[in-house]
mmCIF file of C-alpha atoms and ligand atoms in Angstrom:
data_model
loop_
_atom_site.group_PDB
_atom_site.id
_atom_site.type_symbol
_atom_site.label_atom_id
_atom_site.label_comp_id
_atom_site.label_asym_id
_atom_site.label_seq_id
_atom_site.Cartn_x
_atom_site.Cartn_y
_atom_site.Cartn_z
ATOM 1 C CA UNK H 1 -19.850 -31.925 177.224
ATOM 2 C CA UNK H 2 -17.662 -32.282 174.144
ATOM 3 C CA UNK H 3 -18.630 -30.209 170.670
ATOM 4 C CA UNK H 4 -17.461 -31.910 167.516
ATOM 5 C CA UNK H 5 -16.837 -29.033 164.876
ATOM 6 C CA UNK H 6 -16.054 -30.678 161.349
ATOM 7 C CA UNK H 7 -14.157 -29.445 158.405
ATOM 8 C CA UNK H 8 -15.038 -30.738 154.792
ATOM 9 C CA UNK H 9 -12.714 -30.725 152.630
ATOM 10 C CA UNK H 10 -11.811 -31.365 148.937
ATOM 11 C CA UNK H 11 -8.577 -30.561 147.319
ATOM 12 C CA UNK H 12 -8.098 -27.493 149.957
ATOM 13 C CA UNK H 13 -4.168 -27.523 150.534
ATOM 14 C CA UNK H 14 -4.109 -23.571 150.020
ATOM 15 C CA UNK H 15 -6.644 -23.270 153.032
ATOM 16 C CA UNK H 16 -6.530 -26.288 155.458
ATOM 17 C CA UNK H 17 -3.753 -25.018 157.312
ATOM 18 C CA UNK H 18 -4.689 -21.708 158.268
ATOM 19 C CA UNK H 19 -8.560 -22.757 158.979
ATOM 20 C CA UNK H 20 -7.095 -25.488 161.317
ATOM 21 C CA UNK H 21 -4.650 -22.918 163.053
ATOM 22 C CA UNK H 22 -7.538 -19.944 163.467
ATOM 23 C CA UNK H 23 -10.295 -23.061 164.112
ATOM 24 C CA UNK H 24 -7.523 -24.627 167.036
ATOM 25 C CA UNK H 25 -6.506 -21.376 168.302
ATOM 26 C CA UNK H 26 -9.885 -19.919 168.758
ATOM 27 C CA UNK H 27 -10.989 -23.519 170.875
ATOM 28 C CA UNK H 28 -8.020 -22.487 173.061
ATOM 29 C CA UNK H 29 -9.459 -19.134 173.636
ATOM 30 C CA UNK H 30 -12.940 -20.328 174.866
ATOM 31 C CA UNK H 31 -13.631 -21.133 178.845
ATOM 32 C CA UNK H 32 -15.727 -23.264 179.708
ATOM 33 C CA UNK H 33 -16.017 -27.232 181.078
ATOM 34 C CA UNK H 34 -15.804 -28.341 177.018
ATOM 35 C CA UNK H 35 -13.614 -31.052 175.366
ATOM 36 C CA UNK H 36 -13.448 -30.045 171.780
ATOM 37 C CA UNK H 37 -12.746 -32.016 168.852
ATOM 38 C CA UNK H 38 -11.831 -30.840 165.229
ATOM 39 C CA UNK H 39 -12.303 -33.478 162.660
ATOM 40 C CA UNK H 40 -10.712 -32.866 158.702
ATOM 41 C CA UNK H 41 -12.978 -34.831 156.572
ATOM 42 C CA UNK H 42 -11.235 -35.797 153.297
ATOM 43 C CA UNK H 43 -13.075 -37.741 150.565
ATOM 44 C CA UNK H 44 -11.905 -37.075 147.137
ATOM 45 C CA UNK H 45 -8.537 -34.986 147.436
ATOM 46 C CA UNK H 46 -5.869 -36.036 145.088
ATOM 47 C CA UNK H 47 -3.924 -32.765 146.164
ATOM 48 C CA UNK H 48 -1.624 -32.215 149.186
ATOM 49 C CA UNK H 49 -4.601 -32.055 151.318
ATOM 50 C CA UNK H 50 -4.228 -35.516 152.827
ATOM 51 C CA UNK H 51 -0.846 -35.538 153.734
ATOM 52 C CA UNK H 52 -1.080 -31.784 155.431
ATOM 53 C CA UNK H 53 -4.231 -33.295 157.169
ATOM 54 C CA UNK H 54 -2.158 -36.272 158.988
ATOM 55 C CA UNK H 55 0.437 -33.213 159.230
ATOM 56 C CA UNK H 56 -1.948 -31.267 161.371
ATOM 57 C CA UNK H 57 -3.281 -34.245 163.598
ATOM 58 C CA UNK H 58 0.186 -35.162 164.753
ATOM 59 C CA UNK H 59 0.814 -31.262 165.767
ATOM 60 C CA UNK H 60 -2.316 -30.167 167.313
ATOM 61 C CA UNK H 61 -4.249 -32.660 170.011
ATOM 62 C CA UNK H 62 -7.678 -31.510 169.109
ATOM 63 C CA UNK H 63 -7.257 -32.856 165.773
ATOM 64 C CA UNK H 64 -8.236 -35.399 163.658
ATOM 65 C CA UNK H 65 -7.511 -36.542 159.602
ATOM 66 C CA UNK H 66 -10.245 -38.868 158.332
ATOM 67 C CA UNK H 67 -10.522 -39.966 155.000
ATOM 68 C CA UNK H 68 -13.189 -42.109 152.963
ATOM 69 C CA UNK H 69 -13.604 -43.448 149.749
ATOM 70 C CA UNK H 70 -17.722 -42.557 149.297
ATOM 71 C CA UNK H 71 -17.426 -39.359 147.955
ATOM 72 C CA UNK H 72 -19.536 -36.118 148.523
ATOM 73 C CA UNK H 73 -19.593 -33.347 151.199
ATOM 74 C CA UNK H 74 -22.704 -34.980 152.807
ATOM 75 C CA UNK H 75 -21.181 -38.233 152.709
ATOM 76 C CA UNK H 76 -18.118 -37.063 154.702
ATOM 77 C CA UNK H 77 -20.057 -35.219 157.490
ATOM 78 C CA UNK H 78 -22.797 -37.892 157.710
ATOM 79 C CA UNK H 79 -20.048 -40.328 158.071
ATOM 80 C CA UNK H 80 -17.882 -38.589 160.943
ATOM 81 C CA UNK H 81 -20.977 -37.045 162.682
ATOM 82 C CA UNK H 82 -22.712 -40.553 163.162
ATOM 83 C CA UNK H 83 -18.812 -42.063 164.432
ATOM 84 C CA UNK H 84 -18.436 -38.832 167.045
ATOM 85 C CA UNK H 85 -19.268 -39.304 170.585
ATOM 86 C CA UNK H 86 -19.625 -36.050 170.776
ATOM 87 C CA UNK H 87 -22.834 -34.432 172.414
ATOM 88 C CA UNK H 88 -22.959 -31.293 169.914
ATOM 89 C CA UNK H 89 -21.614 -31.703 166.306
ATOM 90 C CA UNK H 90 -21.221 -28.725 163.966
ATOM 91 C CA UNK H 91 -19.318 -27.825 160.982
ATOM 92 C CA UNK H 92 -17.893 -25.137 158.636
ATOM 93 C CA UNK H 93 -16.374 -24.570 155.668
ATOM 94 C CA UNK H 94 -12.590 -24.450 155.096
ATOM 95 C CA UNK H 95 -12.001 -21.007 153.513
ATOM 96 C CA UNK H 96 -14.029 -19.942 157.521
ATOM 97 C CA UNK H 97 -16.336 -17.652 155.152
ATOM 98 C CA UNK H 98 -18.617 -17.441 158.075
ATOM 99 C CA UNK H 99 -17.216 -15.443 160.575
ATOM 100 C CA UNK H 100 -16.360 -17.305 163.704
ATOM 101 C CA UNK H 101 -17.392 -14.325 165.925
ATOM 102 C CA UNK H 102 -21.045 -16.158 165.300
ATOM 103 C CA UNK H 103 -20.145 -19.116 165.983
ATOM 104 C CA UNK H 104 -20.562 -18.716 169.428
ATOM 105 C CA UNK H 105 -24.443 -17.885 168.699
ATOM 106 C CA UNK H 106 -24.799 -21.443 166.907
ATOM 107 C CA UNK H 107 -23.317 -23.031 169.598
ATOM 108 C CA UNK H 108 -25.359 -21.461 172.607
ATOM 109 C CA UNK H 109 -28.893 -22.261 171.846
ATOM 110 C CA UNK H 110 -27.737 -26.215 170.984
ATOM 111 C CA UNK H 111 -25.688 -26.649 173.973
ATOM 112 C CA UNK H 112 -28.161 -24.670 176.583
ATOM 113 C CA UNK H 113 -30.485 -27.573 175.106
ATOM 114 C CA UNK H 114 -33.475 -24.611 173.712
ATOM 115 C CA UNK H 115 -32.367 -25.947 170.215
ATOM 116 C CA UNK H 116 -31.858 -29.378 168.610
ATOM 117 C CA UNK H 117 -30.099 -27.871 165.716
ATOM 118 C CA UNK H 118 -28.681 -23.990 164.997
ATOM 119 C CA UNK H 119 -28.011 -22.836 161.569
ATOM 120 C CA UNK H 120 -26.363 -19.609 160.071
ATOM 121 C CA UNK H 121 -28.255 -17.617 157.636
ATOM 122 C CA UNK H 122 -26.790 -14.956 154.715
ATOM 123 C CA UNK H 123 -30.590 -14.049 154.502
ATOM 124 C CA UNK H 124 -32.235 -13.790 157.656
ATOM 125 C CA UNK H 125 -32.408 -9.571 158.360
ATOM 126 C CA UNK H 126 -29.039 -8.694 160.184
ATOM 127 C CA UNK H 127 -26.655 -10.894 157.845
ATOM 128 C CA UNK H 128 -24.064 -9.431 156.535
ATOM 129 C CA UNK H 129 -23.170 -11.247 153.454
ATOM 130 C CA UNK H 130 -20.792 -10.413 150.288
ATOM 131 C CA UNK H 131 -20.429 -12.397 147.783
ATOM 132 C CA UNK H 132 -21.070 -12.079 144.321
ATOM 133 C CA UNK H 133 -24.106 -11.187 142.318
ATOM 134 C CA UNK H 134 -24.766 -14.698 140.089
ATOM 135 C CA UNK H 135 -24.405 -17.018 143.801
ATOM 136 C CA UNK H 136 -26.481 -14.251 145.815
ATOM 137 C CA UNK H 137 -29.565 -14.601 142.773
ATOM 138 C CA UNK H 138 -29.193 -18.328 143.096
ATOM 139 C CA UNK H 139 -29.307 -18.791 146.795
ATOM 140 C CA UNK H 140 -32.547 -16.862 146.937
ATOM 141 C CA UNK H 141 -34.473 -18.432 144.409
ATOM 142 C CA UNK H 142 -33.593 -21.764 145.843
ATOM 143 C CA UNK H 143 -34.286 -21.021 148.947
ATOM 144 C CA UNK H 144 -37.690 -19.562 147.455
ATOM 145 C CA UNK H 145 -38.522 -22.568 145.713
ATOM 146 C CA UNK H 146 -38.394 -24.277 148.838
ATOM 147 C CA UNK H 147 -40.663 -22.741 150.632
ATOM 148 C CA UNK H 148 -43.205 -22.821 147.599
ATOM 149 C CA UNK H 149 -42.396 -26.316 147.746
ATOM 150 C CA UNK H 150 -42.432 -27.119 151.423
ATOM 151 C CA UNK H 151 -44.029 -24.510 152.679
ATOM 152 C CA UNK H 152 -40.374 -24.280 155.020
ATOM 153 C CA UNK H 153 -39.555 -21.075 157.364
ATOM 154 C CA UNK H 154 -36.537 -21.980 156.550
ATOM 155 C CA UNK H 155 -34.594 -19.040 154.914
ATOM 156 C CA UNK H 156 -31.134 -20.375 154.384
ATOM 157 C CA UNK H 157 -30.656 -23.772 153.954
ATOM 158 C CA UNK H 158 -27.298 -24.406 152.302
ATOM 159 C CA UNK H 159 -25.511 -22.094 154.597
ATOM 160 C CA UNK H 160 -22.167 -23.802 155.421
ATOM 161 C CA UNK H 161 -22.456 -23.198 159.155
ATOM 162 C CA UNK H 162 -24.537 -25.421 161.311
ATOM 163 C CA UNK H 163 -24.743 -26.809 164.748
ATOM 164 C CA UNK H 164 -26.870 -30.311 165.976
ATOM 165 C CA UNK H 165 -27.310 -32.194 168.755
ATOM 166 C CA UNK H 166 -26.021 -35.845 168.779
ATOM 167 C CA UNK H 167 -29.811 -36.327 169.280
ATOM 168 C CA UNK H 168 -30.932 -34.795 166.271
ATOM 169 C CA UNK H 169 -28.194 -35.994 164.474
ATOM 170 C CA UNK H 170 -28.166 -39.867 165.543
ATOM 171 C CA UNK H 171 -32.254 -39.669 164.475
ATOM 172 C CA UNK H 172 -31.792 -37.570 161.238
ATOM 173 C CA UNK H 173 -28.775 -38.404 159.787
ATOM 174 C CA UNK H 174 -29.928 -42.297 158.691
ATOM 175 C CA UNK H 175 -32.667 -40.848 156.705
ATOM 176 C CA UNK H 176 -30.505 -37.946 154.482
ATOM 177 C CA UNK H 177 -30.465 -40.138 151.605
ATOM 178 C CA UNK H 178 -28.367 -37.367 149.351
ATOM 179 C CA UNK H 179 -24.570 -37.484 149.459
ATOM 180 C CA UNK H 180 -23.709 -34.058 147.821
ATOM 181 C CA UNK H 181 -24.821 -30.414 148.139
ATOM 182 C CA UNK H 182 -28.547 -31.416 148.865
ATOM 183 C CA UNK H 183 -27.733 -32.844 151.587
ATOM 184 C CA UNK H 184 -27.969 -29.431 153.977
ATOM 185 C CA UNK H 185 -31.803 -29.195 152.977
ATOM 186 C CA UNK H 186 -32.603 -32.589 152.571
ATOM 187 C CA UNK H 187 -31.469 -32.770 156.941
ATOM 188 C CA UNK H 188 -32.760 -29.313 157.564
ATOM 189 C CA UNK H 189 -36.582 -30.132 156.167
ATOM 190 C CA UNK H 190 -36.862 -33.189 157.765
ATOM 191 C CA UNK H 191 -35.909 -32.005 160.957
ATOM 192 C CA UNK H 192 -38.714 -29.015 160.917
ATOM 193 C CA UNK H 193 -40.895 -31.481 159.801
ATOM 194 C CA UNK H 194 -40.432 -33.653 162.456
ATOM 195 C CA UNK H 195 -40.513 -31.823 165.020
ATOM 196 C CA UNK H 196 -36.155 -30.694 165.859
ATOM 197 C CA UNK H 197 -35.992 -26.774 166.863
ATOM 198 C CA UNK H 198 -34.538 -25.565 164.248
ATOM 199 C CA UNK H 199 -33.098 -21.764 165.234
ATOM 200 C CA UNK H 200 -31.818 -19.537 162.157
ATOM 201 C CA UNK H 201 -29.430 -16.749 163.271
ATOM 202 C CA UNK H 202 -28.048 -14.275 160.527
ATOM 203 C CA UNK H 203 -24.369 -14.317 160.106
ATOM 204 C CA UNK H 204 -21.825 -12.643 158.569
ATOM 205 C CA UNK H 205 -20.069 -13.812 155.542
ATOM 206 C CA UNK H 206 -17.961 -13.356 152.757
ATOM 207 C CA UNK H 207 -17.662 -15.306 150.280
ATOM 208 C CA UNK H 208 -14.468 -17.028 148.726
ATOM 209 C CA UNK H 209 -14.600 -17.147 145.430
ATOM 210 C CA UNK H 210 -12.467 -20.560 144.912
ATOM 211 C CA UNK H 211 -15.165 -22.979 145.164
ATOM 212 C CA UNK H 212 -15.885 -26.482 144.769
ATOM 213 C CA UNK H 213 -19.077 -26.335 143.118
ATOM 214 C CA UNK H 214 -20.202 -26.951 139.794
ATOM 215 C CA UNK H 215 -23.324 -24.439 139.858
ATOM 216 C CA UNK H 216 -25.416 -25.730 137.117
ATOM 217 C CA UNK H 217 -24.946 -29.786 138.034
ATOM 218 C CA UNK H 218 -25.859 -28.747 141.544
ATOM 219 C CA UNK H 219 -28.549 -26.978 140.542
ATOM 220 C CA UNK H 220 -30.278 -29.936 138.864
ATOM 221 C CA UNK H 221 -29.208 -32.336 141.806
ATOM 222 C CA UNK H 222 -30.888 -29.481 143.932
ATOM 223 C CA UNK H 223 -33.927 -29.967 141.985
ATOM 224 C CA UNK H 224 -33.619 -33.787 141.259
ATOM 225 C CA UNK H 225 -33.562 -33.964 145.180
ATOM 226 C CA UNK H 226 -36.752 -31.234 145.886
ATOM 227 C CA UNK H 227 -38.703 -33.963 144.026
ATOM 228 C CA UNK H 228 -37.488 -36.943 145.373
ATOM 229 C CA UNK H 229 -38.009 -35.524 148.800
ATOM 230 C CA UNK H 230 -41.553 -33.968 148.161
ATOM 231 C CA UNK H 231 -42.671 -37.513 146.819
ATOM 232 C CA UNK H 232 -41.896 -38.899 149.629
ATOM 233 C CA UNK H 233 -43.311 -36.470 152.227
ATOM 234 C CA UNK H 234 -46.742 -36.743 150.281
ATOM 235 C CA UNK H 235 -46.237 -40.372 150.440
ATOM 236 C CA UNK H 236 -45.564 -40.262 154.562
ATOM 237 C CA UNK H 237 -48.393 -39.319 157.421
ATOM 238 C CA UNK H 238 -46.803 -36.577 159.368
ATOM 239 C CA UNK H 239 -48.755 -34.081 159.633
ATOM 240 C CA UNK H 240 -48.563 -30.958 157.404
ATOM 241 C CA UNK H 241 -46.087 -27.729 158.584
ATOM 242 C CA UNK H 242 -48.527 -25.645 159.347
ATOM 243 C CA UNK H 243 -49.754 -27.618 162.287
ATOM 244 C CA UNK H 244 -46.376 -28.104 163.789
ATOM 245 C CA UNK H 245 -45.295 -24.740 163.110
ATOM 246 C CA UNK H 246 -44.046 -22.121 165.753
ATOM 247 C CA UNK H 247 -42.212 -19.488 166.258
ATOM 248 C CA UNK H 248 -39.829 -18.791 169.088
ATOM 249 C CA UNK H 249 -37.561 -16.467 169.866
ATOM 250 C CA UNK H 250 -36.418 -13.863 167.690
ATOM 251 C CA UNK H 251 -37.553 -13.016 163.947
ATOM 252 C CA UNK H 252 -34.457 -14.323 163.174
ATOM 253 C CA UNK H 253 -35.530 -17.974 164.467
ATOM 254 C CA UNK H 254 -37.601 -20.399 163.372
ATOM 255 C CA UNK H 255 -39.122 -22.844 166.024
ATOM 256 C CA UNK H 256 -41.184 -26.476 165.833
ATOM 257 C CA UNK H 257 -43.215 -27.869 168.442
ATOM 258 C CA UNK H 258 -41.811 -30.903 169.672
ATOM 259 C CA UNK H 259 -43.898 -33.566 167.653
ATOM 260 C CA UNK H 260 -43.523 -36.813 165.547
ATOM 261 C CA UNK H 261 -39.843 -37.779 165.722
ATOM 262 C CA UNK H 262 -40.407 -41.126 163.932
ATOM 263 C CA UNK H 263 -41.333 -40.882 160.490
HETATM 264 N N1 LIG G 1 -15.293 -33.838 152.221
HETATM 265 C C1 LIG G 1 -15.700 -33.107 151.177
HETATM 266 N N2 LIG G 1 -15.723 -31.758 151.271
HETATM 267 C C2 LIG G 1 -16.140 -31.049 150.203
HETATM 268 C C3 LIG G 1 -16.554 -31.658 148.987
HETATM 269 N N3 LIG G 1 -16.902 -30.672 148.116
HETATM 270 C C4 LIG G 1 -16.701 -29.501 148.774
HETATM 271 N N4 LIG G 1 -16.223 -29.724 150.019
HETATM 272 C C5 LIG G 1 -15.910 -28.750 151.060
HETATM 273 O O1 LIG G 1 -17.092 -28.053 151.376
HETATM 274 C C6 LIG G 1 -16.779 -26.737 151.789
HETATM 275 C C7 LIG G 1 -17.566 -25.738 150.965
HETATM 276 O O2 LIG G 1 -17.087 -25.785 149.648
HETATM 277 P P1 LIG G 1 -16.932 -24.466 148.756
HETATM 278 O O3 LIG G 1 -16.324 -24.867 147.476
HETATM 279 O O4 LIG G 1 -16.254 -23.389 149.548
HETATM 280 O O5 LIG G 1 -18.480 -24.089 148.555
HETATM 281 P P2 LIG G 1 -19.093 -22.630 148.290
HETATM 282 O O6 LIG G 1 -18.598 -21.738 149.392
HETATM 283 O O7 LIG G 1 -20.572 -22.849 148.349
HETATM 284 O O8 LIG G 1 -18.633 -22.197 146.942
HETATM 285 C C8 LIG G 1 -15.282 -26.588 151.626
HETATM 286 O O9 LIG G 1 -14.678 -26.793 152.892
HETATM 287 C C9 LIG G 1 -14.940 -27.685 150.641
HETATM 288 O O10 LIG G 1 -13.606 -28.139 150.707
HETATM 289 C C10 LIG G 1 -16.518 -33.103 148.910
HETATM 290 O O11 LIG G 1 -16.853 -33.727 147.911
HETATM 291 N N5 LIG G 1 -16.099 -33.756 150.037
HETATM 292 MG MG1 LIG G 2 -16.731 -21.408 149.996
#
């Protein structure tokens, strides 16, 4: 069994190294019959990222320095997700705002096989999440709009925390048609409407406050990206969420049926 975890990165040289230290040193704390691999996925930096990247691949075995000219954080994990041989992929963000202590609780559900895909949530009851007022108002009313708009159980789907299955990922990733920031939900609502398990566990976080995106550009791209997507669900035949729906587990998880994997 080998788990993939993937770090996206733009212009980061004040982070990489310590994430890839704390990310390598906590794989060498866990038992278990796993190969690991930890993949830096550059597409943009014009910083010392790259060079500290190749830096930390010729140091530490488990790593890896890719780097592509498409840019976009989707981009680069769609891109070195679909190359991985790996049987479970998963990936966080470089400044480790989500607490690896829960990473663990991704991991388990995906790798025991009772989940196709795990995902952390700053707003699922038990999270523990600071960051700042403006990013907490706009997480919730996107996340709100989505399930107006998709009727989604969904409560967090931009967290930067998640865990597939090379499954899930091999059959979703060729449809996320969004490079950037909308790629998260644009993976995450296909899969529930499809038919993936999709389990939501609340995690802690705290936010760093140097971050890489531009809210109100995002925000329309969000948006730009709700409608493009809803167009095309009304367009398809699958049917609705609230035949597929279940819930397993937890009130912290959110559960589909096994159903139509071929949309
Ligand atoms: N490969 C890649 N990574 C990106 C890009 N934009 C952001 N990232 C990474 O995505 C992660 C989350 O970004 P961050 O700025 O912390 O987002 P925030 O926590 O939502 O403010 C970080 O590891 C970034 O370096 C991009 O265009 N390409
Ligand atoms: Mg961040």
């Amino acid at each position: 069994m080998k788990i993939n975890i993937t770090i996206p990165v733009l212009n980061e040289e004040t982070k990489l190294s310590v994430a890839v230290h704390r990310l390598s040193q906590w794989v060498a704390d866990q038992r278990g019959p796993f190969e690991w691999e930890l993949v830096i996925a550059d597409n943009g930096s014009t910083d010392r990222t790259a060079a500290m990247g190749r830096e930390l691949a010729g140091s530490l075995p488990i790593v890896r320095y890719v780097r592509f000219e498409e840019r976009g954080r989707g981009a680069a994990l769609s891109r070195v997700w679909l190359a991985s041989d790996a049987n479970v992929l998963s990936y966080m963000d470089v400044d480790l705002s989500s607490d690896l202590l829960d990473f663990p609780a991704l991991l388990e559900p995906v790798v025991s096989g009772r989940a196709d895909i795990a995902i952390g949530s700053r707003l699922t009851s038990g999270a523990q999440t600071t960051r700042c007022l403006s990013r907490e108002i706009i997480s919730r009313v996107y996340n709100q709009l989505l399930r107006l708009v998709f009727q989604t159980r969904i409560q967090d789907s931009q967290c930067g925390f998640k865990v597939l299955s090379a499954a899930a990922g091999q059959a979703l990733l060729p449809q996320v048609k969004d490079r950037g920031w909308f790629w998260d939900s644009e993976l995450l609502l296909n899969a529930e409407r499809q038919g993936w398990r999709v389990f939501e566990h609340p995690i802690r976080w705290v936010e760093n406050p140097d971050s890489r995106v531009a809210v109100c550009r995002t925000a329309w791209l969000n948006v730009c990206g709700i409608y493009r997507l809803r167009r095309r669900f009304a367009r398809s035949k699958m049917p609705s969420l609230s035949r597929t729906l279940k819930t397993v587990g937890n009130n912290a998880s959110v559960g589909v049926t096994p159903g139509n994997r071929n949309e």
